[in-house]
mmCIF file of C-alpha atoms in Angstrom:
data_model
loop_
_atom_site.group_PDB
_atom_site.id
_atom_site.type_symbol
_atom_site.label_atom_id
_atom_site.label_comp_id
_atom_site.label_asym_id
_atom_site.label_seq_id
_atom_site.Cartn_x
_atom_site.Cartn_y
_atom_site.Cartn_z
ATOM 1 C CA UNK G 914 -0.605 22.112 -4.371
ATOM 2 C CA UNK G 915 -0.018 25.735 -5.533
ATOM 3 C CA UNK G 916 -1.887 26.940 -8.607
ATOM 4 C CA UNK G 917 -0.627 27.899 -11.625
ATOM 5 C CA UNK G 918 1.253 30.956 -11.717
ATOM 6 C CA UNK G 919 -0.776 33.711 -13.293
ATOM 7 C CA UNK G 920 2.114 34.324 -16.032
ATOM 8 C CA UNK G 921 2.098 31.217 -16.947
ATOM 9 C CA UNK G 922 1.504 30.886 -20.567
ATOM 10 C CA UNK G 923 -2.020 29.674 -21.008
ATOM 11 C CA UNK G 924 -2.001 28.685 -25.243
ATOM 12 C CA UNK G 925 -4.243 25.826 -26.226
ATOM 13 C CA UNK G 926 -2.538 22.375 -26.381
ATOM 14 C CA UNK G 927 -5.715 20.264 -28.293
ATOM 15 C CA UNK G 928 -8.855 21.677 -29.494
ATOM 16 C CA UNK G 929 -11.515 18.408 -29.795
ATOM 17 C CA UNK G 930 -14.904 19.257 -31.843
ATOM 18 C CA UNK G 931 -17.877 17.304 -31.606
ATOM 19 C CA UNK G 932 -15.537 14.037 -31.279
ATOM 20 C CA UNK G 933 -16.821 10.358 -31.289
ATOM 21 C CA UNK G 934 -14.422 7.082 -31.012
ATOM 22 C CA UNK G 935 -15.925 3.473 -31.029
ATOM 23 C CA UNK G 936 -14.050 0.028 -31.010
ATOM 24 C CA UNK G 937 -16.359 -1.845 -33.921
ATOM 25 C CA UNK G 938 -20.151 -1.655 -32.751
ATOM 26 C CA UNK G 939 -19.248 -0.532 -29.142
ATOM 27 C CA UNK G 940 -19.047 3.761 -28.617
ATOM 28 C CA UNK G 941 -16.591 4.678 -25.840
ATOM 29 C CA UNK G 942 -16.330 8.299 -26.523
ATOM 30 C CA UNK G 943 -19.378 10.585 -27.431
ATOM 31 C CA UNK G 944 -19.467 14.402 -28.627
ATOM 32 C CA UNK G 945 -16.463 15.251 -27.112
ATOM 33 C CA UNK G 946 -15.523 18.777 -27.238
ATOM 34 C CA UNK G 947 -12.270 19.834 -24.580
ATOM 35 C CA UNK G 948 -9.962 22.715 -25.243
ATOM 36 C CA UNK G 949 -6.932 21.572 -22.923
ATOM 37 C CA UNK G 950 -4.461 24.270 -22.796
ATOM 38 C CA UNK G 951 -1.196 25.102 -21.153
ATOM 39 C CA UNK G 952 0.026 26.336 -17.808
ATOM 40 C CA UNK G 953 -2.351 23.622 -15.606
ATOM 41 C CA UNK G 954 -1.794 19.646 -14.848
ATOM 42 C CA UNK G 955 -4.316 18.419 -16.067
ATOM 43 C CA UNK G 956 -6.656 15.466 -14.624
ATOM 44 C CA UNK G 957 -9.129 12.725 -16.353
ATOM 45 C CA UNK G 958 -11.310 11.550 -14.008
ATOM 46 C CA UNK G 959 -14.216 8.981 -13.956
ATOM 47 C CA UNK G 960 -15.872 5.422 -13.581
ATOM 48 C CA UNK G 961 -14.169 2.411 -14.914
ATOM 49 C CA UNK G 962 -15.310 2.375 -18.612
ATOM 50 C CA UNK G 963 -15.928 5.629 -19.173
ATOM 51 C CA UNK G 964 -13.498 6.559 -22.030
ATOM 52 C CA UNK G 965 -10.596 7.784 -20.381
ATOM 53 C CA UNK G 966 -7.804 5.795 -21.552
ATOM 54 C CA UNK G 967 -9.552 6.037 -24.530
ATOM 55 C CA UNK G 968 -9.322 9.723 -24.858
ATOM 56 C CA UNK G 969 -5.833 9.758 -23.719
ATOM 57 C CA UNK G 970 -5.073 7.958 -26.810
ATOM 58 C CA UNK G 971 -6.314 10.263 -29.135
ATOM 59 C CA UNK G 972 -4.514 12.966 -27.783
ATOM 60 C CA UNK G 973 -1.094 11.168 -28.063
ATOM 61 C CA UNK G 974 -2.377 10.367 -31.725
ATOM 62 C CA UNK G 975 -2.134 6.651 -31.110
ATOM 63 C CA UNK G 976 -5.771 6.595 -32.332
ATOM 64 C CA UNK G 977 -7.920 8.523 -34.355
ATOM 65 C CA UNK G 978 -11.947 9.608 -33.918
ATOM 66 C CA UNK G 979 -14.073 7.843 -36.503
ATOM 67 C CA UNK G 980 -15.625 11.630 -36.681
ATOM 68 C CA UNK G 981 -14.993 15.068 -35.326
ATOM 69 C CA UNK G 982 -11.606 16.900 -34.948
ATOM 70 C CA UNK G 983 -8.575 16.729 -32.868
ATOM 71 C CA UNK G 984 -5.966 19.679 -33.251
ATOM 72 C CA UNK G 985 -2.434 19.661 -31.266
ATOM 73 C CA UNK G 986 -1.155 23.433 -31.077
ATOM 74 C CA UNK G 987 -3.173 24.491 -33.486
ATOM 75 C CA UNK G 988 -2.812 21.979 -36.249
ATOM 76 C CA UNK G 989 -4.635 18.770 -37.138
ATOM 77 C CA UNK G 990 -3.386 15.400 -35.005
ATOM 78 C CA UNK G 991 -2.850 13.994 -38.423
ATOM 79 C CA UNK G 992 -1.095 16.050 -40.105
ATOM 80 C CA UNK G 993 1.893 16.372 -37.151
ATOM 81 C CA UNK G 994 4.760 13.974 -39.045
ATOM 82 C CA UNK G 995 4.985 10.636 -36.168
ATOM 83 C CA UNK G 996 8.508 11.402 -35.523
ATOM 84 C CA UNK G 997 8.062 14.941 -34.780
ATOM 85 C CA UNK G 998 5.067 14.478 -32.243
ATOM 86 C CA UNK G 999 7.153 11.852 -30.585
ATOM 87 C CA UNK G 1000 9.591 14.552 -29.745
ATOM 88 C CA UNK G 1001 6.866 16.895 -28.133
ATOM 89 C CA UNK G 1002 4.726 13.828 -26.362
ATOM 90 C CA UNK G 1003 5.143 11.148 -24.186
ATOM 91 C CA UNK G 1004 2.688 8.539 -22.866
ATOM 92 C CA UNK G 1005 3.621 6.581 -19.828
ATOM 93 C CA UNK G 1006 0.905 3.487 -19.605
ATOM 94 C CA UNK G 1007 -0.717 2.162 -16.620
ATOM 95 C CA UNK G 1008 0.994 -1.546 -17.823
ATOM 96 C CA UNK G 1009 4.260 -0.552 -19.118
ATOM 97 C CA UNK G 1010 5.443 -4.167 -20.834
ATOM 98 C CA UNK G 1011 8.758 -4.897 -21.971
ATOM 99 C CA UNK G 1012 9.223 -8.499 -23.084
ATOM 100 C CA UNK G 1013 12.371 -8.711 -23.837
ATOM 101 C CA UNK G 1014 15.730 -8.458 -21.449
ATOM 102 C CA UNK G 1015 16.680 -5.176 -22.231
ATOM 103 C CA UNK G 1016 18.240 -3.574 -18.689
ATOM 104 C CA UNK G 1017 17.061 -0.698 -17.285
ATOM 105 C CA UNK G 1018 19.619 1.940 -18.638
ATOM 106 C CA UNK G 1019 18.587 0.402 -22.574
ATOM 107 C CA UNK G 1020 14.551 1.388 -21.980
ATOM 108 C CA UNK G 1021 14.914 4.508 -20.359
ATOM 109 C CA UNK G 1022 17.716 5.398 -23.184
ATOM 110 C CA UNK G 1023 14.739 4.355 -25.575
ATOM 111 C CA UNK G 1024 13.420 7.522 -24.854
ATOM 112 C CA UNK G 1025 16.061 9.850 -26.674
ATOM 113 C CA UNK G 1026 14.647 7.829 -29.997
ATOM 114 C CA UNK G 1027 12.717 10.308 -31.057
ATOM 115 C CA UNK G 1028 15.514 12.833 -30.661
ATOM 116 C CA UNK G 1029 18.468 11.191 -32.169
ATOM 117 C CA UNK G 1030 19.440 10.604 -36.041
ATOM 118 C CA UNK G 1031 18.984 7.191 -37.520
ATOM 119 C CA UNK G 1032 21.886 5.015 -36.577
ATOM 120 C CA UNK G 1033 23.166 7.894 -34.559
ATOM 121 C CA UNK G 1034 24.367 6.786 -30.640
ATOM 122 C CA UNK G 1035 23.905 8.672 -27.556
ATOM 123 C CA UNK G 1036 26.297 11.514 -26.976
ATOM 124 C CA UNK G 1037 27.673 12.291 -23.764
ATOM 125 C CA UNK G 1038 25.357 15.075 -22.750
ATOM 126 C CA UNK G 1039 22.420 12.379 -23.484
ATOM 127 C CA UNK G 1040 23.694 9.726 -21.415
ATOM 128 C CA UNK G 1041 24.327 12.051 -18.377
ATOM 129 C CA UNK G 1042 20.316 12.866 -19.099
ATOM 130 C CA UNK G 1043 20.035 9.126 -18.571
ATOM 131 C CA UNK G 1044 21.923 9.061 -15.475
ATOM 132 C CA UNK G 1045 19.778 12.331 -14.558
ATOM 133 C CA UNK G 1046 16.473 10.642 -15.016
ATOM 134 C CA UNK G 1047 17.669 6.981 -13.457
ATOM 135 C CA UNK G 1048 18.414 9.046 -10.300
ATOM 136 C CA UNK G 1049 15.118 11.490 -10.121
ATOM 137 C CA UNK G 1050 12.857 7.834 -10.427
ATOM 138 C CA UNK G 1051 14.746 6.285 -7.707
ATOM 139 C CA UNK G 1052 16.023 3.751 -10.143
ATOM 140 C CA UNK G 1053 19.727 4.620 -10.201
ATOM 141 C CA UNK G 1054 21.045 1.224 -8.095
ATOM 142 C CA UNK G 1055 18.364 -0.891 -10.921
ATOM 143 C CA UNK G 1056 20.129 0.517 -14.040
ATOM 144 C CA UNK G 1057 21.889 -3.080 -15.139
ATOM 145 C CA UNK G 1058 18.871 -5.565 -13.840
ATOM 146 C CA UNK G 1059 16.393 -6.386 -16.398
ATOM 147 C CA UNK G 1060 13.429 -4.905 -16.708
ATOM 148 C CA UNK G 1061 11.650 -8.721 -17.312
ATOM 149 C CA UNK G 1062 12.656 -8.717 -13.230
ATOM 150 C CA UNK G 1063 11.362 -5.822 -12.095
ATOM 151 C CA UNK G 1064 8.141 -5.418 -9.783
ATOM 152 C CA UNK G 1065 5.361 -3.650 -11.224
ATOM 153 C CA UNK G 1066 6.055 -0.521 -9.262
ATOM 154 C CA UNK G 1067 9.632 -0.837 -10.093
ATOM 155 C CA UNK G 1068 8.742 -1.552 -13.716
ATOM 156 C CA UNK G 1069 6.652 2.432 -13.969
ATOM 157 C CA UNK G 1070 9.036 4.212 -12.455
ATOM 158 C CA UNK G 1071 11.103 3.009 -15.636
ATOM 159 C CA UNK G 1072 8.468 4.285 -17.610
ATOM 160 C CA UNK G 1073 8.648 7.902 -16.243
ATOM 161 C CA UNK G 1074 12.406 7.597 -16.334
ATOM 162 C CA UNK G 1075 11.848 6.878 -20.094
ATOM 163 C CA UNK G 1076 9.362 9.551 -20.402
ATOM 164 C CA UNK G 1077 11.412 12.461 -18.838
ATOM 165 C CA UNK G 1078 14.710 11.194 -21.050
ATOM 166 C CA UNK G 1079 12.484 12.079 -23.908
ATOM 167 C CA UNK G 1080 12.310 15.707 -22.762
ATOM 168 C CA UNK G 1081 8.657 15.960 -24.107
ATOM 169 C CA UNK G 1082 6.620 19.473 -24.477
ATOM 170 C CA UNK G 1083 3.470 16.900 -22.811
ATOM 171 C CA UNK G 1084 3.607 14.512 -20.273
ATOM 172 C CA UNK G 1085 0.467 11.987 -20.870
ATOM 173 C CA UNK G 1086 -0.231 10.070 -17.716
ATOM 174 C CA UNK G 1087 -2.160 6.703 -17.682
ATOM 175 C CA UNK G 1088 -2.838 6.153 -13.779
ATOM 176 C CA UNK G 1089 1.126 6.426 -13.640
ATOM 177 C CA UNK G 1090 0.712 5.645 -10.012
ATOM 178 C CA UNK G 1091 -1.574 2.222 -9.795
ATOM 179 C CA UNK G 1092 0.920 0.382 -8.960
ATOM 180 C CA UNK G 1093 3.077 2.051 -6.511
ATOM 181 C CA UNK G 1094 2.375 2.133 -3.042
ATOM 182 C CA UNK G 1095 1.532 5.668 -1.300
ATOM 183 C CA UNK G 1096 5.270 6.826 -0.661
ATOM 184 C CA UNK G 1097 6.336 6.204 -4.000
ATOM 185 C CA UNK G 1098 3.178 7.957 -5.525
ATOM 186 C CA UNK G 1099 3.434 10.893 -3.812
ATOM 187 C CA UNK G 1100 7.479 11.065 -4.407
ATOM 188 C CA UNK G 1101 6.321 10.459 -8.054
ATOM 189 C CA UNK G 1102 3.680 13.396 -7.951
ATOM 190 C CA UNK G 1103 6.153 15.640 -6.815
ATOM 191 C CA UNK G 1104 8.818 15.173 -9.428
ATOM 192 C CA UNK G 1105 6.387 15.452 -12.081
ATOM 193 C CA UNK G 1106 4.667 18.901 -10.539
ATOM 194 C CA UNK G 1107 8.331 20.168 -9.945
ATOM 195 C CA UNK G 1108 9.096 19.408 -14.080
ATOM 196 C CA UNK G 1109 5.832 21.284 -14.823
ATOM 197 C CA UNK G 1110 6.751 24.176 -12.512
ATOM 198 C CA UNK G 1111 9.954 24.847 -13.251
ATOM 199 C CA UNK G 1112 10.347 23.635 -16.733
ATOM 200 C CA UNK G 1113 7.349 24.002 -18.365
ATOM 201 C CA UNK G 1114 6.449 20.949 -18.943
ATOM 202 C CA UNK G 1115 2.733 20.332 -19.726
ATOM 203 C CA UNK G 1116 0.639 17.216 -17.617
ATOM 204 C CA UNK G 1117 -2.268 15.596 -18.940
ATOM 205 C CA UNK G 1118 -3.078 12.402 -16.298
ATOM 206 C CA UNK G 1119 -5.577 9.835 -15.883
ATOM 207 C CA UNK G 1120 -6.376 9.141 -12.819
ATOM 208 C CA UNK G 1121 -8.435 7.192 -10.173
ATOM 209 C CA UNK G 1122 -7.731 8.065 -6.867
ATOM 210 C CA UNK G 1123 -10.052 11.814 -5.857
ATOM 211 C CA UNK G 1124 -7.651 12.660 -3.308
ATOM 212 C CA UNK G 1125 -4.699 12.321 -5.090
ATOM 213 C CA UNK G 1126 -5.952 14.583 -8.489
ATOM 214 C CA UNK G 1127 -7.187 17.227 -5.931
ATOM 215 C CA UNK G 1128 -3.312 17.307 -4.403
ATOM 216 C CA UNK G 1129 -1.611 17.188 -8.188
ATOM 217 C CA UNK G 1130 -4.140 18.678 -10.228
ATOM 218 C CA UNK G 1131 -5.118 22.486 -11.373
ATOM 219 C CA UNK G 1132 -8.034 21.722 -13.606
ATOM 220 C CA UNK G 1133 -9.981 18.480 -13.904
ATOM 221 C CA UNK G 1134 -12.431 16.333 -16.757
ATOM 222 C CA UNK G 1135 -15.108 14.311 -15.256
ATOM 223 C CA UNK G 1136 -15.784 11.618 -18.155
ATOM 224 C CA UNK G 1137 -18.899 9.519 -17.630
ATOM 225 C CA UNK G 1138 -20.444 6.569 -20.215
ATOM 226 C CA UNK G 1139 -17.948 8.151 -23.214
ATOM 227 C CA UNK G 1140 -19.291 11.683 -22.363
ATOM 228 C CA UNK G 1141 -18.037 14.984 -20.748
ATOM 229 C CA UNK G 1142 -19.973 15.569 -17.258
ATOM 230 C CA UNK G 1143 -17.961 18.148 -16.275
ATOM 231 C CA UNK G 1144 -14.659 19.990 -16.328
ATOM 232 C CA UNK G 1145 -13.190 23.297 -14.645
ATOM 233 C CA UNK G 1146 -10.663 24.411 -11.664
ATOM 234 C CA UNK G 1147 -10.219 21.691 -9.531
ATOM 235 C CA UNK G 1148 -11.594 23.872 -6.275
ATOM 236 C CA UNK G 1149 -14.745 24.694 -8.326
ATOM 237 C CA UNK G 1150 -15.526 20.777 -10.193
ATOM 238 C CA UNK G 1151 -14.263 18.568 -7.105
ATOM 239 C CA UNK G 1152 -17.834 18.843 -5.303
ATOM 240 C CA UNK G 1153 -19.726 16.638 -3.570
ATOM 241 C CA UNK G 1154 -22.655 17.042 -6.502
ATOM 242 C CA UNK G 1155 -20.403 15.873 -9.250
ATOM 243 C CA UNK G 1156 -18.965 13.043 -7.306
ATOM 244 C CA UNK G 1157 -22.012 11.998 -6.971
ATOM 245 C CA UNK G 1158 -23.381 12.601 -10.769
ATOM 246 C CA UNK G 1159 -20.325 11.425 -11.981
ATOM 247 C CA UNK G 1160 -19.365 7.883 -9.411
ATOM 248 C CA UNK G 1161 -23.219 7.670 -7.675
ATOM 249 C CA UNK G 1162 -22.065 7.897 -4.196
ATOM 250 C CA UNK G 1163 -22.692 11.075 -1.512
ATOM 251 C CA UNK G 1164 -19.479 12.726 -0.867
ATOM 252 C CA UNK G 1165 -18.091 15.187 1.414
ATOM 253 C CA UNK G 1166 -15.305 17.883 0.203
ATOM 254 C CA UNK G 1167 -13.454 19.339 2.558
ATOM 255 C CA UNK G 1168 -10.539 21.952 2.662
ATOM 256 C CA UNK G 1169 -7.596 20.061 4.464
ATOM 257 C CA UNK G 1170 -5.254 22.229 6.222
ATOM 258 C CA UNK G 1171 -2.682 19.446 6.624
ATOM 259 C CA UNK G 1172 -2.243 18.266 2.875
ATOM 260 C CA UNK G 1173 -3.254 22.255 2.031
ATOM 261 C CA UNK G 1174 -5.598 20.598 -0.693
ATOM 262 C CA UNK G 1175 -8.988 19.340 -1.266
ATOM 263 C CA UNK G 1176 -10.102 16.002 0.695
ATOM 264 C CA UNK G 1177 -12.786 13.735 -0.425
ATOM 265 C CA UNK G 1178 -14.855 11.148 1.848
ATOM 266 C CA UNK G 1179 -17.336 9.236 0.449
ATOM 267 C CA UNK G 1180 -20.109 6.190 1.243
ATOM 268 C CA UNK G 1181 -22.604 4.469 -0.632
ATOM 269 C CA UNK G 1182 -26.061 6.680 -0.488
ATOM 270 C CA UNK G 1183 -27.872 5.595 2.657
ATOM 271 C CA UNK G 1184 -30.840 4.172 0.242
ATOM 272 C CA UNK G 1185 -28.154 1.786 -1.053
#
């Protein structure tokens, strides 16, 4: 993947101080402090467990640290009005549910919500945004099948379709790809870098798979046991050392001329 371009505006998206999150007796985040800014996708990487859908949450303001700070552009998460940050954020889950039989074209219009006046209905130029983001997902042919009979790959690209309807400043990513096989993620991938490099659009992703934040990423977080391990350039953090400190297996990092990225192999330490 190309890097950022160097004009690129580079202004701070969240500023987190000394931040610490816990469900009841049971810490999952510890002394956080990030400054994620513009102009770079973004990746959360780390061991199952270690806080990273978590911290994804806090900085779509869907929870809130029992102490420390979380500021969005500048201003504290709580003070943005819930309506407004809808307009400049969207999450798209790793499980996106819908339990009801809404079709396809009703969920992904879900996403001009945030957008539209109460009562108000689409207007032309919105539904043609609908068609627009139907056909980018793939999902153009599934627009009148109900979502309650979609696969579970089928069922995220719907997500993203809803996402990108919402025109958001912020893209949040929960492993967006775990359930779609290896075309699909990559076809995925690519619309999302294209939004961020030709629109602007900000990523912030959680993800799993090494290889596949080294080929969509710019800058990466290494969360381990609720705390920060590392976080930098994705040519200068992907190493074998913190793929080891961070997952406890020996890894070798490679430059691959075919993918023109990063490439990770790893095995269990040979004391194992």
């Amino acid at each position: 993947m190309a890097p950022p371009l160097s004009e690129r505006n580079t202004g701070q998206l969240w500023s987190l101080r000394e931040v610490h999150f816990s469900y009841g007796d049971t810490p999952v985040l510890r002394d956080i402090g990030l400054e994620l800014r513009s102009g770079r996708c973004t990746g959360i990487l780390g061991p199952n467990g270690s806080g990273k859908t978590t911290l994804l949450d806090l900085l779509a303001g869907l929870q809130a640290p029992q102490s420390g700070t979380i500021e969005f552009q500048g201003r504290p998460m709580a003070a943005w009005p819930k309506k407004h940050l809808a307009r400049l954020l969207a999450l798209v889950p790793q499980d996106f549910m819908v339990r009801f039989g809404f079709s396809v074209r009703e969920v992904v219009e879900m996403g001009l919500h945030p957008h539209l006046h109460r009562f108000a209905t689409p207007s032309e130029a919105d539904r043609a945004l609908i068609d627009q983001a139907l056909a980018v997902t793939g999902i153009a042919t599934l627009a009148d099948r109900p979502v309650t009979r979609l696969s579970g790959g089928e069922k995220q690209r719907v997500a993203v379709a809803r996402a990108l309807a919402q025109r958001p400043t912020v893209l949040l990513l929960d492993e967006a790809t775990s359930n779609l096989d290896i075309h699909h993620s990559l076809e995925l991938l690519h619309l999302i870098r294209d939004r961020f490099e030709r629109q602007d659009m900000q990523v912030v992703a959680v993800m799993h798979d090494l290889n596949l934040a080294a080929f969509f990423c710019d800058h990466l977080i290494f969360l381990k046991e609720g705390r920060v391990i590392c976080q930098g350039p994705t040519d200068e953090v992907l190493t074998p050392a913190t793929i080891n400190a961070v997952y406890g297996v020996e890894a070798e990092v490679t430059a691959n001329a075919f993918t023109q990225c990063r490439q990770v192999s790893f095995r269990l330490p040979a004391s194992h």
